[in-house]
mmCIF file of C-alpha atoms in Angstrom:
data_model
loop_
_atom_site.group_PDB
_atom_site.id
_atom_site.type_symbol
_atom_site.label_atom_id
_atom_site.label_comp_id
_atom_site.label_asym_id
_atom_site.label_seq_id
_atom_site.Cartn_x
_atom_site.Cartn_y
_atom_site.Cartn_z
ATOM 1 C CA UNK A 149 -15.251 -20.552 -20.233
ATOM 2 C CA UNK A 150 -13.264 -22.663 -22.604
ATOM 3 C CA UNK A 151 -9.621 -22.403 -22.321
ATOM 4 C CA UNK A 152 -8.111 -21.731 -25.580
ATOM 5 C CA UNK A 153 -3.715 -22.585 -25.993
ATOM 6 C CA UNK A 154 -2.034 -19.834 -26.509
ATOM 7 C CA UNK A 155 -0.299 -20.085 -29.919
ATOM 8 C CA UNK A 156 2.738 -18.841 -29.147
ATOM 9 C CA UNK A 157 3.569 -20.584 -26.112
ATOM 10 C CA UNK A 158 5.833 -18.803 -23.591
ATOM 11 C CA UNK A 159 8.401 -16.245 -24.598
ATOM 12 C CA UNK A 160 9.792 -12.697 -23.317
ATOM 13 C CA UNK A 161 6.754 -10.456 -22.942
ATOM 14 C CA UNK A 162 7.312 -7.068 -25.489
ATOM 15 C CA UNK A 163 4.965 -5.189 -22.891
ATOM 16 C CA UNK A 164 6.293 -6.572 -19.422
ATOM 17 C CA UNK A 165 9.678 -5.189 -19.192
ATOM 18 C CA UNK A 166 11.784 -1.747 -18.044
ATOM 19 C CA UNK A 167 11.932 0.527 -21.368
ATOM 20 C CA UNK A 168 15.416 0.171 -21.600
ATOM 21 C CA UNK A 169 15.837 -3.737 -22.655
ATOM 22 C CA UNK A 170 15.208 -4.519 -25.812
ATOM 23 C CA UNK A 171 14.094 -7.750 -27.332
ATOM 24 C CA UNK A 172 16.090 -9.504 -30.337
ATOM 25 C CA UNK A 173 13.214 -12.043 -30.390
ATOM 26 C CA UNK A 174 10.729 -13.844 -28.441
ATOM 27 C CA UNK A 175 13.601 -15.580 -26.166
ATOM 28 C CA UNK A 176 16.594 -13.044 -26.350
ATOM 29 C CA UNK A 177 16.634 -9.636 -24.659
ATOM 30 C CA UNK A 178 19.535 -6.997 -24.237
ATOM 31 C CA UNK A 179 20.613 -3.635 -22.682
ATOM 32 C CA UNK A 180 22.996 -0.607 -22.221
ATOM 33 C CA UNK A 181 21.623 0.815 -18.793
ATOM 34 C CA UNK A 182 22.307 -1.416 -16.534
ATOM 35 C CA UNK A 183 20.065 -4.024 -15.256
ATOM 36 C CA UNK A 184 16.910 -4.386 -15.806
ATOM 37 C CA UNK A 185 14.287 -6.798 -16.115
ATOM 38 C CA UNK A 186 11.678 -8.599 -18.900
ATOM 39 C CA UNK A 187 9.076 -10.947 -17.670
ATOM 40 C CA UNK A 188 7.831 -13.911 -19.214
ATOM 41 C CA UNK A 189 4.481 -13.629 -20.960
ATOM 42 C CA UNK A 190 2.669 -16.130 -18.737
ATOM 43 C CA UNK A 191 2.864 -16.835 -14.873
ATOM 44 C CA UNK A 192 2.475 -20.135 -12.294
ATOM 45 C CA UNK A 193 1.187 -19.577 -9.082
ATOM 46 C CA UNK A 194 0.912 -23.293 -7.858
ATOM 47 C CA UNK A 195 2.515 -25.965 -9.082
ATOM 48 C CA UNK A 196 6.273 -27.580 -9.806
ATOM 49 C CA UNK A 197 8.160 -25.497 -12.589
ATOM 50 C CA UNK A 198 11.163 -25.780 -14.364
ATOM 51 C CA UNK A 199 12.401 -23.743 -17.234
ATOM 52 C CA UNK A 200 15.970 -23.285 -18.636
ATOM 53 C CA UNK A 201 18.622 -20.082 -19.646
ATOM 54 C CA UNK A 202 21.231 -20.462 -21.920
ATOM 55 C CA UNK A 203 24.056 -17.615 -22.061
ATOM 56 C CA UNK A 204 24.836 -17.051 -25.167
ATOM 57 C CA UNK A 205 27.617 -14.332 -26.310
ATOM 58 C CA UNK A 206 26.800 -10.779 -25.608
ATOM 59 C CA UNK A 207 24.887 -9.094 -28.294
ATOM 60 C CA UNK A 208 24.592 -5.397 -26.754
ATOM 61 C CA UNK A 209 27.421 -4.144 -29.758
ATOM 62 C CA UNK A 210 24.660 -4.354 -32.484
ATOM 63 C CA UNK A 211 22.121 -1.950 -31.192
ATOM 64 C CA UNK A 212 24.352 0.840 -28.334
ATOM 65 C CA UNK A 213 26.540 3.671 -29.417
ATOM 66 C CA UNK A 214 30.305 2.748 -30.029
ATOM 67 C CA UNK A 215 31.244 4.175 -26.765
ATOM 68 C CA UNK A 216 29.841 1.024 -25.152
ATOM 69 C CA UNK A 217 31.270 -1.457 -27.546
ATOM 70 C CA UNK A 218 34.068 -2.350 -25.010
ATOM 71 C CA UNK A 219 31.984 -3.118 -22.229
ATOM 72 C CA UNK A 220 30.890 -6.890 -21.337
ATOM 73 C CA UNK A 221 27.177 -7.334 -20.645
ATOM 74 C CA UNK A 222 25.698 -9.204 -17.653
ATOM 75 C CA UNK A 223 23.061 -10.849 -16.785
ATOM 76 C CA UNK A 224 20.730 -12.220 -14.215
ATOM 77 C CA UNK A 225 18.023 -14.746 -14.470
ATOM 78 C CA UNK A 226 15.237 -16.306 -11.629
ATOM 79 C CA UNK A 227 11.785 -15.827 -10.744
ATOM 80 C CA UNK A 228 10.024 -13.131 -9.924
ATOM 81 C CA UNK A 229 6.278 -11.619 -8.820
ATOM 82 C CA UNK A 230 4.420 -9.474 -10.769
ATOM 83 C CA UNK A 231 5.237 -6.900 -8.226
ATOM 84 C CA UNK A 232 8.902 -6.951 -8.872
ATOM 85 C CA UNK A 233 10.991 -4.143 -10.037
ATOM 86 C CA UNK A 234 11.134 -3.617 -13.753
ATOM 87 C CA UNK A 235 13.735 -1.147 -13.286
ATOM 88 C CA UNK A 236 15.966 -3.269 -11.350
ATOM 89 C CA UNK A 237 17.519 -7.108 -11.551
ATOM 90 C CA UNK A 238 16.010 -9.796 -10.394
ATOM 91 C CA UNK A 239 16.421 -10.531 -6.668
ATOM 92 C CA UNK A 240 16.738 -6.819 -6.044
ATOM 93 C CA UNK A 241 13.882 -6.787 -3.874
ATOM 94 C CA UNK A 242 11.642 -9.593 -1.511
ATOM 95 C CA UNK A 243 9.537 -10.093 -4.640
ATOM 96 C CA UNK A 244 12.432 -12.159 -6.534
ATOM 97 C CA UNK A 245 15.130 -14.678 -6.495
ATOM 98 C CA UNK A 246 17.919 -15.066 -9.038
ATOM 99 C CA UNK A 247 21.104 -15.717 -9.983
ATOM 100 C CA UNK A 248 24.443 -13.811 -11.080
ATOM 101 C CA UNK A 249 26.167 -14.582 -13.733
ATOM 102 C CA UNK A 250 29.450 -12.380 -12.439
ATOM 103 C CA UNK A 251 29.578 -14.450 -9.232
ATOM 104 C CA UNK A 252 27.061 -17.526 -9.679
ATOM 105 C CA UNK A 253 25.529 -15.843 -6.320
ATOM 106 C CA UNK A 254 21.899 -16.269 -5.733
ATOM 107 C CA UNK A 255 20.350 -13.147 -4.687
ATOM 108 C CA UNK A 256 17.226 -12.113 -3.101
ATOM 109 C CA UNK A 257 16.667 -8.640 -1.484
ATOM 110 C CA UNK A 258 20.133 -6.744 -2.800
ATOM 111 C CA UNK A 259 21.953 -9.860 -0.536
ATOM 112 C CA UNK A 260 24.538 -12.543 -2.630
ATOM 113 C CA UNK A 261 24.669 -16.136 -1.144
ATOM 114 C CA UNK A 262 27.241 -18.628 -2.630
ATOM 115 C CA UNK A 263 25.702 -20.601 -5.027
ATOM 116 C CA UNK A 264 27.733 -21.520 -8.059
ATOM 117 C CA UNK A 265 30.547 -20.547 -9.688
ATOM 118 C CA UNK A 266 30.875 -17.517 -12.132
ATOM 119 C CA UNK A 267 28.718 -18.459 -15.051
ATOM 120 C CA UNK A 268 29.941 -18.513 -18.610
ATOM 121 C CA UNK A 269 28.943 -18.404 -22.879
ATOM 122 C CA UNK A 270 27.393 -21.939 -22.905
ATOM 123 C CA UNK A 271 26.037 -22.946 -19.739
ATOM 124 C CA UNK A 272 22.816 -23.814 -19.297
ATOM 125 C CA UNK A 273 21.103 -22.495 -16.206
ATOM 126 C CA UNK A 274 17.904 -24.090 -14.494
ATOM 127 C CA UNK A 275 15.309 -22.175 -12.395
ATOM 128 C CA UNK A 276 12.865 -24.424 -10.507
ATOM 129 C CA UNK A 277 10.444 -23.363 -8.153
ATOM 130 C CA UNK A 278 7.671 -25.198 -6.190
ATOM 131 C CA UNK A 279 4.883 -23.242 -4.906
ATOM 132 C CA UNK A 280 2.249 -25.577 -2.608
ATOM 133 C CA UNK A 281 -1.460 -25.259 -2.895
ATOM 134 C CA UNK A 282 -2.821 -23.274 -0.107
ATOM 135 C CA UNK A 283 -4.368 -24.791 2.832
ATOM 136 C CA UNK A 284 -7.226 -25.470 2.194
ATOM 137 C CA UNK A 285 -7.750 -25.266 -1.969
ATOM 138 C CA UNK A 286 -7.936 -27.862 -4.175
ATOM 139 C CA UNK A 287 -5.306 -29.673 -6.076
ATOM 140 C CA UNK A 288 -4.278 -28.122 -9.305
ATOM 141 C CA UNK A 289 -5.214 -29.182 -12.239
ATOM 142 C CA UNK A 290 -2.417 -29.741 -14.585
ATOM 143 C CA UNK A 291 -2.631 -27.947 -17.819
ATOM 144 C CA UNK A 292 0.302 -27.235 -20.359
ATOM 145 C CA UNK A 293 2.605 -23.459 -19.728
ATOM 146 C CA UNK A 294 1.026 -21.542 -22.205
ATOM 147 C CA UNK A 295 -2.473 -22.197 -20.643
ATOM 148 C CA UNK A 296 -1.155 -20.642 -17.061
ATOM 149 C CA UNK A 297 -2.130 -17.181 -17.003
ATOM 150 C CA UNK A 298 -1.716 -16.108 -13.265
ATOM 151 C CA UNK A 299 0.425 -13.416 -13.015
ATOM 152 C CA UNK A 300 1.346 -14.077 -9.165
ATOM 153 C CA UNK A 301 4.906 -15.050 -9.975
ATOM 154 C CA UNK A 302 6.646 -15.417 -13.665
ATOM 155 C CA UNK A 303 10.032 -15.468 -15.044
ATOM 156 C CA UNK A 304 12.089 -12.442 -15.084
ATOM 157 C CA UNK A 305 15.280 -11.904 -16.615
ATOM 158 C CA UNK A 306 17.370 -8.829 -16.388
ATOM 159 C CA UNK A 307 20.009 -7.931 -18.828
ATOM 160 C CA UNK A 308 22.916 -5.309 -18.034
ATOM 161 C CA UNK A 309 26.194 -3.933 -19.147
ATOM 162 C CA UNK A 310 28.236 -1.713 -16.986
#
C-alpha cells in the first residue's frame, strides 16, 4: 500500500474532541464548560516530536451566553493517548501529560508539579516527547507528520472557562 500525504497536514480533529469545545478553525478551539479536550488529527507512536502552542487572547465571548462574558478562559495543552479523557483536561488521568496555563504546573494524573511560571497572551509553549522503539522492532522510518497515522498517542488540548 502506497502512502498517500494527507492534504491538510495536521490540525484539531472536528470528530476527536468532548462535544462541548468548539473549533474556530483547524488550529483554534474554545469552550464554556470547563475543560475539555480536542485531539490532533494524526498520532506518533515512535519517534522524536515537537510541536508548538501559542496563547492567544480568549475568544469564548463570541460564541457563550452573556452571562459568561466576564469569565477568563483557560487552557491546557500536552500529549495525550487515544485513551485519554475527552471529557476532561489533559493530564487528568495516566494516559496524559500537560501543562497549566493558571500555574505553568505540569500535570499528569489530577497531580501539579512546578514547572513554569503562570503562562500568558503571547507565549509560545513547546511539547516534546520521545517515545523509543520497542525492544526488539526495527528503526522507524522517518516520514513527514501528516503521513503518521497511529493513534497510540496524539496531541490534546483542552480549553476551559470557569
Amino acid at each position: 500500500i502506497r502512502k498517500v500525504p494527507d492534504p491538510v497536514g495536521v490540525c484539531l480533529s472536528p470528530c476527536d474532541r468532548a462535544p462541548a469545545v468548539r473549533l474556530l478553525n483547524a488550529f483554534t478551539a474554545t469552550g464554556s464548560k470547563g475543560y475539555r479536550s480536542v485531539r490532533a488529527t494524526h498520532g506518533v507512536h515512535r519517534g522524536t516530536w515537537l510541536f508548538e502552542v501559542e496563547i492567544k487572547e480568549d475568544t469564548t465571548q463570541i460564541i457563550v451566553d452573556d452571562k459568561f462574558n466576564h469569565v477568563k478562559g483557560h487552557v491546557r495543552v500536552g500529549w495525550a493517548q487515544s485513551q485519554a479523557e475527552l471529557q476532561a483536561p489533559v493530564g487528568y488521568d495516566s494516559f496524559g501529560y500537560g501543562i497549566a496555563d493558571k500555574t505553568g504546573d505540569k500535570v499528569h494524573q489530577r497531580k501539579l508539579e512546578p514547572l513554569s511560571r503562570p503562562l500568558k497572551v503571547g507565549d509560545v509553549i513547546g511539547c516534546y516527547i520521545h517515545l523509543p522503539a520497542l525492544v526488539g522492532e526495527a528503526p522507524p522510518h522517518i516520514y513527514p507528520v501528516p503521513q503518521v497515522v497511529s493513534p497510540e498517542v496524539v496531541t490534546a488540548v483542552a480549553v476551559t472557562t470557569h
